């Protein structure tokens, strides 16, 4: 079951272990009689659609509202780090997803935006990061970060019609191209 859904590769062995445990725990929690809204949101955000659908049908009203709610901003590294050490599994998955691939709903004339790597932890500089199959309202997005000296190279693939930004890598970079690669400026 863990081979399905969004896949993430980060250069932090402790976070990788916490992530794998959290994915397993959330999949198990989705099968209980009354899952929480955070569990259902994590199942949806990590691409476990069948499990999310079953769990959604068991949610009471208050938890449905909680499952629908998504943060208006990407998560910060300190939030992810704290949850990796001590937090609930669903909250860790939601925060890491929010830091690595945050989807913003359009308001007014804005186009839908997906933020890749909202914040780059200092220890990750020079290290590869990958996200494969992050579900969005418009289709899955994937990206990989490779390094050329101090400069990150970003490779991405996603659906047409969305704007992509990567402020943790290069705050000046954005694109509307559904796929491509770019050598970005060195992080400050």
mmCIF file of N, CA, C and O in Angstrom, residues 57-116:
data_model
loop_
_atom_site.group_PDB
_atom_site.id
_atom_site.type_symbol
_atom_site.label_atom_id
_atom_site.label_comp_id
_atom_site.label_asym_id
_atom_site.label_seq_id
_atom_site.Cartn_x
_atom_site.Cartn_y
_atom_site.Cartn_z
ATOM 1 N N UNK A 57 -16.651 9.092 4.135
ATOM 2 C CA UNK A 57 -18.045 8.699 4.381
ATOM 3 C C UNK A 57 -18.328 8.417 5.851
ATOM 4 O O UNK A 57 -19.491 8.329 6.237
ATOM 5 N N UNK A 58 -17.305 8.293 6.675
ATOM 6 C CA UNK A 58 -17.488 8.033 8.105
ATOM 7 C C UNK A 58 -17.259 9.268 8.964
ATOM 8 O O UNK A 58 -17.316 9.175 10.194
ATOM 9 N N UNK A 59 -16.992 10.406 8.343
ATOM 10 C CA UNK A 59 -16.694 11.614 9.116
ATOM 11 C C UNK A 59 -17.961 12.309 9.595
ATOM 12 O O UNK A 59 -18.886 12.527 8.813
ATOM 13 N N UNK A 60 -18.007 12.717 10.867
ATOM 14 C CA UNK A 60 -19.098 13.583 11.324
ATOM 15 C C UNK A 60 -18.908 14.997 10.767
ATOM 16 O O UNK A 60 -17.832 15.349 10.282
ATOM 17 N N UNK A 61 -19.955 15.819 10.849
ATOM 18 C CA UNK A 61 -19.960 17.167 10.255
ATOM 19 C C UNK A 61 -18.780 18.036 10.626
ATOM 20 O O UNK A 61 -18.150 18.656 9.772
ATOM 21 N N UNK A 62 -18.449 18.129 11.926
ATOM 22 C CA UNK A 62 -17.344 18.992 12.357
ATOM 23 C C UNK A 62 -16.023 18.527 11.748
ATOM 24 O O UNK A 62 -15.203 19.325 11.307
ATOM 25 N N UNK A 63 -15.826 17.220 11.706
ATOM 26 C CA UNK A 63 -14.591 16.682 11.128
ATOM 27 C C UNK A 63 -14.568 16.844 9.600
ATOM 28 O O UNK A 63 -13.501 16.972 9.019
ATOM 29 N N UNK A 64 -15.732 16.862 8.960
ATOM 30 C CA UNK A 64 -15.775 17.124 7.507
ATOM 31 C C UNK A 64 -15.260 18.528 7.219
ATOM 32 O O UNK A 64 -14.526 18.743 6.269
ATOM 33 N N UNK A 65 -15.694 19.486 8.038
ATOM 34 C CA UNK A 65 -15.209 20.861 7.848
ATOM 35 C C UNK A 65 -13.702 20.923 8.046
ATOM 36 O O UNK A 65 -12.994 21.603 7.307
ATOM 37 N N UNK A 66 -13.218 20.202 9.026
ATOM 38 C CA UNK A 66 -11.771 20.164 9.288
ATOM 39 C C UNK A 66 -11.023 19.526 8.115
ATOM 40 O O UNK A 66 -9.944 19.977 7.726
ATOM 41 N N UNK A 67 -11.586 18.467 7.544
ATOM 42 C CA UNK A 67 -10.942 17.792 6.413
ATOM 43 C C UNK A 67 -10.899 18.685 5.176
ATOM 44 O O UNK A 67 -9.960 18.604 4.389
ATOM 45 N N UNK A 68 -11.901 19.529 5.000
ATOM 46 C CA UNK A 68 -11.937 20.428 3.832
ATOM 47 C C UNK A 68 -10.952 21.581 3.967
ATOM 48 O O UNK A 68 -10.495 22.129 2.979
ATOM 49 N N UNK A 69 -10.692 21.994 5.182
ATOM 50 C CA UNK A 69 -9.850 23.171 5.423
ATOM 51 C C UNK A 69 -8.396 22.865 5.063
ATOM 52 O O UNK A 69 -7.877 21.807 5.380
ATOM 53 N N UNK A 70 -7.782 23.785 4.378
ATOM 54 C CA UNK A 70 -6.354 23.696 4.079
ATOM 55 C C UNK A 70 -5.732 25.041 4.444
ATOM 56 O O UNK A 70 -6.349 26.089 4.285
ATOM 57 N N UNK A 71 -4.491 25.023 4.911
ATOM 58 C CA UNK A 71 -3.848 26.284 5.282
ATOM 59 C C UNK A 71 -3.715 27.205 4.074
ATOM 60 O O UNK A 71 -3.491 26.758 2.954
ATOM 61 N N UNK A 72 -3.850 28.477 4.323
ATOM 62 C CA UNK A 72 -3.702 29.466 3.259
ATOM 63 C C UNK A 72 -2.258 29.735 2.885
ATOM 64 O O UNK A 72 -1.986 30.401 1.907
ATOM 65 N N UNK A 73 -1.336 29.224 3.689
ATOM 66 C CA UNK A 73 0.084 29.445 3.421
ATOM 67 C C UNK A 73 0.826 28.118 3.514
ATOM 68 O O UNK A 73 0.387 27.196 4.204
ATOM 69 N N UNK A 74 1.961 28.015 2.841
ATOM 70 C CA UNK A 74 2.782 26.806 2.984
ATOM 71 C C UNK A 74 3.292 26.668 4.411
ATOM 72 O O UNK A 74 3.479 27.652 5.124
ATOM 73 N N UNK A 75 3.534 25.449 4.825
ATOM 74 C CA UNK A 75 4.090 25.194 6.151
ATOM 75 C C UNK A 75 5.554 25.630 6.193
ATOM 76 O O UNK A 75 6.229 25.691 5.172
ATOM 77 N N UNK A 76 6.017 25.932 7.389
ATOM 78 C CA UNK A 76 7.419 26.315 7.602
ATOM 79 C C UNK A 76 8.217 25.101 8.076
ATOM 80 O O UNK A 76 7.670 24.167 8.653
ATOM 81 N N UNK A 77 9.523 25.144 7.880
ATOM 82 C CA UNK A 77 10.394 24.043 8.263
ATOM 83 C C UNK A 77 10.315 23.756 9.758
ATOM 84 O O UNK A 77 10.290 22.610 10.185
ATOM 85 N N UNK A 78 10.263 24.799 10.597
ATOM 86 C CA UNK A 78 10.203 24.555 12.038
ATOM 87 C C UNK A 78 8.948 23.783 12.424
ATOM 88 O O UNK A 78 8.985 22.955 13.344
ATOM 89 N N UNK A 79 7.848 23.993 11.726
ATOM 90 C CA UNK A 79 6.627 23.222 11.989
ATOM 91 C C UNK A 79 6.833 21.755 11.621
ATOM 92 O O UNK A 79 6.457 20.853 12.384
ATOM 93 N N UNK A 80 7.410 21.514 10.461
ATOM 94 C CA UNK A 80 7.665 20.144 10.009
ATOM 95 C C UNK A 80 8.611 19.444 10.975
ATOM 96 O O UNK A 80 8.375 18.305 11.396
ATOM 97 N N UNK A 81 9.674 20.117 11.327
ATOM 98 C CA UNK A 81 10.686 19.534 12.217
ATOM 99 C C UNK A 81 10.093 19.165 13.577
ATOM 100 O O UNK A 81 10.352 18.081 14.109
ATOM 101 N N UNK A 82 9.276 20.045 14.142
ATOM 102 C CA UNK A 82 8.631 19.770 15.428
ATOM 103 C C UNK A 82 7.710 18.569 15.327
ATOM 104 O O UNK A 82 7.721 17.682 16.187
ATOM 105 N N UNK A 83 6.905 18.501 14.270
ATOM 106 C CA UNK A 83 5.971 17.390 14.099
ATOM 107 C C UNK A 83 6.707 16.076 13.838
ATOM 108 O O UNK A 83 6.247 15.018 14.260
ATOM 109 N N UNK A 84 7.839 16.128 13.160
ATOM 110 C CA UNK A 84 8.609 14.903 12.897
ATOM 111 C C UNK A 84 9.134 14.300 14.198
ATOM 112 O O UNK A 84 9.264 13.088 14.307
ATOM 113 N N UNK A 85 9.432 15.151 15.171
ATOM 114 C CA UNK A 85 9.937 14.663 16.451
ATOM 115 C C UNK A 85 8.833 14.187 17.375
ATOM 116 O O UNK A 85 9.019 13.248 18.129
ATOM 117 N N UNK A 86 7.675 14.858 17.337
ATOM 118 C CA UNK A 86 6.707 14.580 18.392
ATOM 119 C C UNK A 86 5.248 14.578 17.956
ATOM 120 O O UNK A 86 4.392 14.241 18.759
ATOM 121 N N UNK A 87 4.977 14.998 16.744
ATOM 122 C CA UNK A 87 3.592 15.260 16.398
ATOM 123 C C UNK A 87 2.818 14.089 15.861
ATOM 124 O O UNK A 87 3.380 13.031 15.577
ATOM 125 N N UNK A 88 1.531 14.303 15.751
ATOM 126 C CA UNK A 88 0.681 13.267 15.143
ATOM 127 C C UNK A 88 1.017 13.062 13.672
ATOM 128 O O UNK A 88 1.434 13.997 12.989
ATOM 129 N N UNK A 89 0.857 11.853 13.210
ATOM 130 C CA UNK A 89 1.244 11.485 11.849
ATOM 131 C C UNK A 89 0.525 12.299 10.783
ATOM 132 O O UNK A 89 1.148 12.762 9.826
ATOM 133 N N UNK A 90 -0.779 12.467 10.920
ATOM 134 C CA UNK A 90 -1.526 13.221 9.906
ATOM 135 C C UNK A 90 -1.024 14.654 9.828
ATOM 136 O O UNK A 90 -0.846 15.204 8.740
ATOM 137 N N UNK A 91 -0.760 15.260 10.980
ATOM 138 C CA UNK A 91 -0.269 16.639 10.993
ATOM 139 C C UNK A 91 1.101 16.736 10.327
ATOM 140 O O UNK A 91 1.376 17.694 9.595
ATOM 141 N N UNK A 92 1.980 15.758 10.564
ATOM 142 C CA UNK A 92 3.288 15.751 9.904
ATOM 143 C C UNK A 92 3.129 15.665 8.392
ATOM 144 O O UNK A 92 3.768 16.417 7.645
ATOM 145 N N UNK A 93 2.287 14.757 7.910
ATOM 146 C CA UNK A 93 2.094 14.618 6.464
ATOM 147 C C UNK A 93 1.530 15.893 5.855
ATOM 148 O O UNK A 93 1.971 16.324 4.784
ATOM 149 N N UNK A 94 0.569 16.514 6.524
ATOM 150 C CA UNK A 94 -0.011 17.752 6.005
ATOM 151 C C UNK A 94 1.017 18.878 5.982
ATOM 152 O O UNK A 94 1.092 19.643 5.019
ATOM 153 N N UNK A 95 1.836 18.976 7.021
ATOM 154 C CA UNK A 95 2.840 20.041 7.068
ATOM 155 C C UNK A 95 3.929 19.835 6.018
ATOM 156 O O UNK A 95 4.300 20.779 5.301
ATOM 157 N N UNK A 96 4.442 18.608 5.895
ATOM 158 C CA UNK A 96 5.494 18.363 4.902
ATOM 159 C C UNK A 96 4.963 18.591 3.498
ATOM 160 O O UNK A 96 5.640 19.209 2.664
ATOM 161 N N UNK A 97 3.760 18.112 3.236
ATOM 162 C CA UNK A 97 3.145 18.366 1.921
ATOM 163 C C UNK A 97 3.036 19.867 1.696
ATOM 164 O O UNK A 97 3.352 20.383 0.624
ATOM 165 N N UNK A 98 2.596 20.602 2.726
ATOM 166 C CA UNK A 98 2.443 22.050 2.594
ATOM 167 C C UNK A 98 3.753 22.779 2.356
ATOM 168 O O UNK A 98 3.785 23.800 1.687
ATOM 169 N N UNK A 99 4.845 22.255 2.890
ATOM 170 C CA UNK A 99 6.142 22.890 2.673
ATOM 171 C C UNK A 99 6.709 22.556 1.293
ATOM 172 O O UNK A 99 7.336 23.386 0.647
ATOM 173 N N UNK A 100 6.466 21.335 0.817
ATOM 174 C CA UNK A 100 7.062 20.900 -0.441
ATOM 175 C C UNK A 100 6.200 21.162 -1.668
ATOM 176 O O UNK A 100 6.736 21.395 -2.753
ATOM 177 N N UNK A 101 4.880 21.079 -1.545
ATOM 178 C CA UNK A 101 3.990 21.256 -2.703
ATOM 179 C C UNK A 101 2.653 21.801 -2.220
ATOM 180 O O UNK A 101 1.691 21.065 -2.055
ATOM 181 N N UNK A 102 2.609 23.113 -1.982
ATOM 182 C CA UNK A 102 1.407 23.776 -1.460
ATOM 183 C C UNK A 102 0.577 24.330 -2.605
ATOM 184 O O UNK A 102 1.078 25.088 -3.429
ATOM 185 N N UNK A 103 -0.680 23.954 -2.629
ATOM 186 C CA UNK A 103 -1.596 24.436 -3.666
ATOM 187 C C UNK A 103 -2.408 25.597 -3.126
ATOM 188 O O UNK A 103 -3.043 25.486 -2.082
ATOM 189 N N UNK A 104 -2.380 26.726 -3.845
ATOM 190 C CA UNK A 104 -3.175 27.892 -3.472
ATOM 191 C C UNK A 104 -4.375 27.989 -4.396
ATOM 192 O O UNK A 104 -4.224 27.934 -5.610
ATOM 193 N N UNK A 105 -5.537 28.135 -3.807
ATOM 194 C CA UNK A 105 -6.751 28.317 -4.605
ATOM 195 C C UNK A 105 -6.748 29.734 -5.160
ATOM 196 O O UNK A 105 -6.352 30.672 -4.477
ATOM 197 N N UNK A 106 -7.162 29.890 -6.398
ATOM 198 C CA UNK A 106 -7.171 31.229 -6.982
ATOM 199 C C UNK A 106 -8.215 32.126 -6.319
ATOM 200 O O UNK A 106 -9.263 31.657 -5.894
ATOM 201 N N UNK A 107 -7.877 33.399 -6.213
ATOM 202 C CA UNK A 107 -8.846 34.385 -5.725
ATOM 203 C C UNK A 107 -8.945 35.488 -6.766
ATOM 204 O O UNK A 107 -7.945 36.057 -7.175
ATOM 205 N N UNK A 108 -10.143 35.732 -7.222
ATOM 206 C CA UNK A 108 -10.341 36.752 -8.239
ATOM 207 C C UNK A 108 -9.680 36.382 -9.544
ATOM 208 O O UNK A 108 -9.923 35.323 -10.107
ATOM 209 N N UNK A 109 -8.776 37.243 -10.020
ATOM 210 C CA UNK A 109 -8.115 37.026 -11.306
ATOM 211 C C UNK A 109 -6.867 36.168 -11.188
ATOM 212 O O UNK A 109 -6.226 35.884 -12.187
ATOM 213 N N UNK A 110 -6.506 35.776 -9.968
ATOM 214 C CA UNK A 110 -5.304 34.954 -9.779
ATOM 215 C C UNK A 110 -5.484 33.586 -10.411
ATOM 216 O O UNK A 110 -6.575 33.035 -10.447
ATOM 217 N N UNK A 111 -4.386 33.050 -10.896
ATOM 218 C CA UNK A 111 -4.418 31.688 -11.416
ATOM 219 C C UNK A 111 -4.026 30.726 -10.315
ATOM 220 O O UNK A 111 -3.357 31.111 -9.361
ATOM 221 N N UNK A 112 -4.432 29.466 -10.413
ATOM 222 C CA UNK A 112 -4.015 28.506 -9.395
ATOM 223 C C UNK A 112 -2.496 28.414 -9.356
ATOM 224 O O UNK A 112 -1.833 28.432 -10.393
ATOM 225 N N UNK A 113 -1.949 28.327 -8.150
ATOM 226 C CA UNK A 113 -0.503 28.305 -7.965
ATOM 227 C C UNK A 113 -0.110 27.130 -7.101
ATOM 228 O O UNK A 113 -0.769 26.837 -6.110
ATOM 229 N N UNK A 114 0.972 26.460 -7.477
ATOM 230 C CA UNK A 114 1.570 25.434 -6.641
ATOM 231 C C UNK A 114 2.962 25.924 -6.266
ATOM 232 O O UNK A 114 3.755 26.294 -7.131
ATOM 233 N N UNK A 115 3.200 25.961 -4.960
ATOM 234 C CA UNK A 115 4.489 26.386 -4.430
ATOM 235 C C UNK A 115 5.323 25.155 -4.134
ATOM 236 O O UNK A 115 4.961 24.341 -3.295
ATOM 237 N N UNK A 116 6.440 25.028 -4.846
ATOM 238 C CA UNK A 116 7.414 23.982 -4.578
ATOM 239 C C UNK A 116 8.421 24.527 -3.569
ATOM 240 O O UNK A 116 8.872 25.660 -3.694
#
